Amino acid sequence: MQGKVYGYIRVSSIDQNEDRQTRELRRKGLSDQQIYMDKQSGKDFNRPEYEKMLKKLQAGDLLYILSIDRLGRNYAEIQDQWRILTKDIGVDICVLDMPLLDTRINKDLMGTFIADIVLQILSFVAQSERENIRIRQAQGIAAAKARGIHMGRPPTPLPKNYRRVFQKWKDGKITGTAAARACGMPLATFLYKAKKFEEQHKKQKPSS
């Protein structure tokens, strides 16, 4: 009896290609009900949808993924997940951007041997590429900062009454809690901005 067909998509902050992955899986005839997708940040590798899919997979099922690095962040994770899927569970995997990694074909000893070699090479390349992307990102941020370019969200402007409220707080006329409330911000934010405000004011003050 022919097994069920599934597709898996993983989208990270490094590689936002959800549309492409979805499009390629639908070309294989998969519906939304057959596709599992996880969205994650670069620092986080929690995959609730992947774990949910693993519980449904059975021997003889077929899993489509766009590229080999959807299975893990690094060489070891990719190898481990491939073993779990193909050996422990017994599913077939078809990697769409690498036709050699289709376990439905060449199931003889030579075919398995070639697939294993290709898997090792590609998973190593995937890890290396991700590490190179992080390095280039870090270098780009460092270069931008060196040129005085601010990275990230622009700072929220201070409320119009901040200087007056700050001075009343500094003179001990009101508490920090009251000052924060008057500026419409949490106490921790007010104190943080007060420290920055004071440092900036000192820099701008001419030396005698």
mmCIF file of C-alpha atoms in Angstrom, residues 18-196:
data_model
loop_
_atom_site.group_PDB
_atom_site.id
_atom_site.type_symbol
_atom_site.label_atom_id
_atom_site.label_comp_id
_atom_site.label_asym_id
_atom_site.label_seq_id
_atom_site.Cartn_x
_atom_site.Cartn_y
_atom_site.Cartn_z
ATOM 1 C CA GLU A 18 8.668 30.623 2.460
ATOM 2 C CA ASP A 19 6.973 31.472 -0.850
ATOM 3 C CA ARG A 20 9.487 29.577 -2.936
ATOM 4 C CA GLN A 21 9.320 26.497 -0.723
ATOM 5 C CA THR A 22 5.519 26.537 -0.732
ATOM 6 C CA ARG A 23 5.378 26.972 -4.511
ATOM 7 C CA GLU A 24 7.706 24.047 -5.156
ATOM 8 C CA LEU A 25 5.778 21.738 -2.835
ATOM 9 C CA ARG A 26 2.463 22.634 -4.444
ATOM 10 C CA ARG A 27 3.940 21.798 -7.834
ATOM 11 C CA LYS A 28 4.262 18.283 -6.486
ATOM 12 C CA GLY A 29 0.536 18.252 -5.792
ATOM 13 C CA LEU A 30 0.680 18.830 -2.038
ATOM 14 C CA SER A 31 -2.194 20.633 -0.325
ATOM 15 C CA ASP A 32 -1.900 22.917 2.706
ATOM 16 C CA GLN A 33 -3.040 20.009 4.904
ATOM 17 C CA GLN A 34 -0.005 17.992 3.797
ATOM 18 C CA ILE A 35 2.528 20.754 4.422
ATOM 19 C CA TYR A 36 4.112 21.497 7.805
ATOM 20 C CA MET A 37 5.919 24.796 8.312
ATOM 21 C CA ASP A 38 8.063 26.248 11.091
ATOM 22 C CA LYS A 39 9.117 29.872 11.360
ATOM 23 C CA GLN A 40 12.026 30.661 13.615
ATOM 24 C CA SER A 41 14.691 33.189 14.402
ATOM 25 C CA GLY A 42 18.347 32.560 13.749
ATOM 26 C CA LYS A 43 18.949 31.975 17.465
ATOM 27 C CA ASP A 44 16.075 29.569 17.993
ATOM 28 C CA PHE A 45 15.620 26.074 16.601
ATOM 29 C CA ASN A 46 12.340 25.039 18.170
ATOM 30 C CA ARG A 47 10.346 23.177 15.502
ATOM 31 C CA PRO A 48 6.873 22.314 16.830
ATOM 32 C CA GLU A 49 5.433 21.586 13.368
ATOM 33 C CA TYR A 50 8.362 19.333 12.477
ATOM 34 C CA GLU A 51 7.894 17.404 15.725
ATOM 35 C CA LYS A 52 4.168 17.107 14.998
ATOM 36 C CA MET A 53 4.948 15.779 11.518
ATOM 37 C CA LEU A 54 7.419 13.216 12.900
ATOM 38 C CA LYS A 55 4.643 11.699 15.028
ATOM 39 C CA LYS A 56 2.499 11.197 11.911
ATOM 40 C CA LEU A 57 5.168 9.807 9.605
ATOM 41 C CA GLN A 58 5.144 6.068 9.030
ATOM 42 C CA ALA A 59 7.245 3.627 7.043
ATOM 43 C CA GLY A 60 6.544 4.000 3.340
ATOM 44 C CA ASP A 61 5.509 7.667 3.540
ATOM 45 C CA LEU A 62 7.182 10.263 1.315
ATOM 46 C CA LEU A 63 8.594 13.576 2.560
ATOM 47 C CA TYR A 64 9.380 16.469 0.219
ATOM 48 C CA ILE A 65 11.780 19.261 1.236
ATOM 49 C CA LEU A 66 13.192 21.969 -0.981
ATOM 50 C CA SER A 67 16.784 21.765 0.224
ATOM 51 C CA ILE A 68 18.809 19.637 2.591
ATOM 52 C CA ASP A 69 19.429 22.452 5.101
ATOM 53 C CA ARG A 70 15.711 22.446 5.998
ATOM 54 C CA LEU A 71 16.500 19.412 8.175
ATOM 55 C CA GLY A 72 18.953 21.139 10.498
ATOM 56 C CA ARG A 73 21.205 24.054 11.376
ATOM 57 C CA ASN A 74 24.466 22.208 10.959
ATOM 58 C CA TYR A 75 26.163 19.111 9.581
ATOM 59 C CA ALA A 76 25.455 16.933 12.623
ATOM 60 C CA GLU A 77 21.750 17.853 12.849
ATOM 61 C CA ILE A 78 21.145 17.235 9.142
ATOM 62 C CA GLN A 79 22.833 13.829 9.317
ATOM 63 C CA ASP A 80 20.922 12.920 12.468
ATOM 64 C CA GLN A 81 17.509 13.871 11.091
ATOM 65 C CA TRP A 82 18.184 12.061 7.808
ATOM 66 C CA ARG A 83 18.990 8.890 9.782
ATOM 67 C CA ILE A 84 15.843 9.224 11.936
ATOM 68 C CA LEU A 85 13.625 9.717 8.900
ATOM 69 C CA THR A 86 15.062 7.130 6.547
ATOM 70 C CA LYS A 87 16.377 4.472 8.937
ATOM 71 C CA ASP A 88 14.394 4.716 12.184
ATOM 72 C CA ILE A 89 10.996 5.619 10.693
ATOM 73 C CA GLY A 90 11.545 4.276 7.183
ATOM 74 C CA VAL A 91 10.203 7.139 5.083
ATOM 75 C CA ASP A 92 11.423 8.184 1.654
ATOM 76 C CA ILE A 93 12.847 11.688 1.222
ATOM 77 C CA CYS A 94 12.936 13.724 -1.966
ATOM 78 C CA VAL A 95 15.138 16.835 -1.892
ATOM 79 C CA LEU A 96 13.739 18.979 -4.691
ATOM 80 C CA ASP A 97 16.839 21.019 -5.496
ATOM 81 C CA MET A 98 19.092 17.929 -5.511
ATOM 82 C CA PRO A 99 17.633 15.049 -7.585
ATOM 83 C CA LEU A 100 20.381 12.664 -6.436
ATOM 84 C CA LEU A 101 18.863 12.834 -2.938
ATOM 85 C CA ASP A 102 15.676 10.937 -3.719
ATOM 86 C CA THR A 103 15.557 7.714 -1.738
ATOM 87 C CA ARG A 104 12.818 6.272 -3.981
ATOM 88 C CA ILE A 105 15.325 5.623 -6.747
ATOM 89 C CA ASN A 106 18.517 3.570 -6.833
ATOM 90 C CA LYS A 107 17.691 1.574 -3.714
ATOM 91 C CA ASP A 108 20.466 -0.890 -4.421
ATOM 92 C CA LEU A 109 23.768 -0.813 -2.521
ATOM 93 C CA MET A 110 25.528 1.466 -5.022
ATOM 94 C CA GLY A 111 22.615 3.925 -5.099
ATOM 95 C CA THR A 112 22.516 4.105 -1.309
ATOM 96 C CA PHE A 113 26.284 4.581 -1.190
ATOM 97 C CA ILE A 114 26.159 7.474 -3.683
ATOM 98 C CA ALA A 115 23.226 9.104 -1.865
ATOM 99 C CA ASP A 116 25.090 8.916 1.456
ATOM 100 C CA ILE A 117 28.165 10.587 -0.047
ATOM 101 C CA VAL A 118 26.077 13.345 -1.647
ATOM 102 C CA LEU A 119 24.230 13.880 1.654
ATOM 103 C CA GLN A 120 27.456 14.282 3.600
ATOM 104 C CA ILE A 121 28.881 16.739 1.085
ATOM 105 C CA LEU A 122 25.712 18.832 0.853
ATOM 106 C CA SER A 123 25.081 18.974 4.590
ATOM 107 C CA PHE A 124 28.671 20.125 5.118
ATOM 108 C CA VAL A 125 28.268 22.767 2.408
ATOM 109 C CA ALA A 126 24.960 23.915 3.927
ATOM 110 C CA GLN A 127 26.569 24.412 7.339
ATOM 111 C CA SER A 128 29.549 26.230 5.821
ATOM 112 C CA GLU A 129 27.296 28.555 3.840
ATOM 113 C CA ARG A 130 25.215 29.470 6.886
ATOM 114 C CA GLU A 131 28.367 30.203 8.864
ATOM 115 C CA ASN A 132 29.666 32.354 6.002
ATOM 116 C CA ILE A 133 26.360 34.278 5.916
ATOM 117 C CA ARG A 134 26.648 35.036 9.645
ATOM 118 C CA ILE A 135 30.241 36.174 9.211
ATOM 119 C CA ARG A 136 29.293 38.466 6.303
ATOM 120 C CA GLN A 137 26.395 39.890 8.301
ATOM 121 C CA ALA A 138 28.649 40.591 11.287
ATOM 122 C CA GLN A 139 31.272 42.189 9.045
ATOM 123 C CA GLY A 140 28.624 44.330 7.359
ATOM 124 C CA ILE A 141 27.247 45.542 10.683
ATOM 125 C CA ALA A 142 30.734 46.321 11.985
ATOM 126 C CA ALA A 143 31.598 48.241 8.800
ATOM 127 C CA ALA A 144 28.333 50.202 8.972
ATOM 128 C CA LYS A 145 28.931 51.121 12.610
ATOM 129 C CA ALA A 146 32.459 52.225 11.740
ATOM 130 C CA ARG A 147 30.940 54.597 9.161
ATOM 131 C CA GLY A 148 28.549 55.931 11.785
ATOM 132 C CA ILE A 149 25.482 54.209 10.352
ATOM 133 C CA HIS A 150 22.950 53.276 13.017
ATOM 134 C CA MET A 151 21.712 49.702 12.770
ATOM 135 C CA GLY A 152 18.314 48.540 13.942
ATOM 136 C CA ARG A 153 15.230 50.507 14.801
ATOM 137 C CA PRO A 154 15.559 54.277 15.177
ATOM 138 C CA PRO A 155 15.324 55.410 18.823
ATOM 139 C CA THR A 156 11.894 56.539 19.985
ATOM 140 C CA PRO A 157 11.912 60.345 20.378
ATOM 141 C CA LEU A 158 11.552 61.703 23.908
ATOM 142 C CA PRO A 159 8.168 63.174 24.808
ATOM 143 C CA LYS A 160 7.936 66.966 24.688
ATOM 144 C CA ASN A 161 7.687 67.247 28.456
ATOM 145 C CA TYR A 162 10.686 65.002 29.118
ATOM 146 C CA ARG A 163 13.246 67.735 29.863
ATOM 147 C CA ARG A 164 10.910 69.447 32.356
ATOM 148 C CA VAL A 165 9.904 66.200 34.047
ATOM 149 C CA PHE A 166 13.509 65.007 34.125
ATOM 150 C CA GLN A 167 14.608 68.197 35.874
ATOM 151 C CA LYS A 168 11.833 67.930 38.494
ATOM 152 C CA TRP A 169 12.869 64.344 39.147
ATOM 153 C CA LYS A 170 16.548 65.313 39.298
ATOM 154 C CA ASP A 171 15.754 68.057 41.823
ATOM 155 C CA GLY A 172 13.898 65.554 43.995
ATOM 156 C CA LYS A 173 10.503 67.213 43.525
ATOM 157 C CA ILE A 174 8.848 64.048 42.160
ATOM 158 C CA THR A 175 9.564 60.338 42.379
ATOM 159 C CA GLY A 176 10.834 58.242 39.519
ATOM 160 C CA THR A 177 7.500 56.462 39.313
ATOM 161 C CA ALA A 178 5.645 59.774 39.017
ATOM 162 C CA ALA A 179 8.126 61.027 36.419
ATOM 163 C CA ALA A 180 7.769 57.857 34.347
ATOM 164 C CA ARG A 181 3.980 58.122 34.522
ATOM 165 C CA ALA A 182 4.110 61.777 33.433
ATOM 166 C CA CYS A 183 6.193 60.772 30.391
ATOM 167 C CA GLY A 184 3.972 57.799 29.554
ATOM 168 C CA MET A 185 6.670 55.149 29.889
ATOM 169 C CA PRO A 186 7.687 52.340 32.282
ATOM 170 C CA LEU A 187 9.953 53.302 35.170
ATOM 171 C CA ALA A 188 12.852 51.211 33.807
ATOM 172 C CA THR A 189 12.595 53.010 30.457
ATOM 173 C CA PHE A 190 12.488 56.428 32.124
ATOM 174 C CA LEU A 191 15.585 55.665 34.213
ATOM 175 C CA TYR A 192 17.437 54.302 31.178
ATOM 176 C CA LYS A 193 16.605 57.372 29.110
ATOM 177 C CA ALA A 194 17.454 59.629 32.056
ATOM 178 C CA LYS A 195 20.945 58.153 32.177
ATOM 179 C CA LYS A 196 21.405 58.627 28.427
#
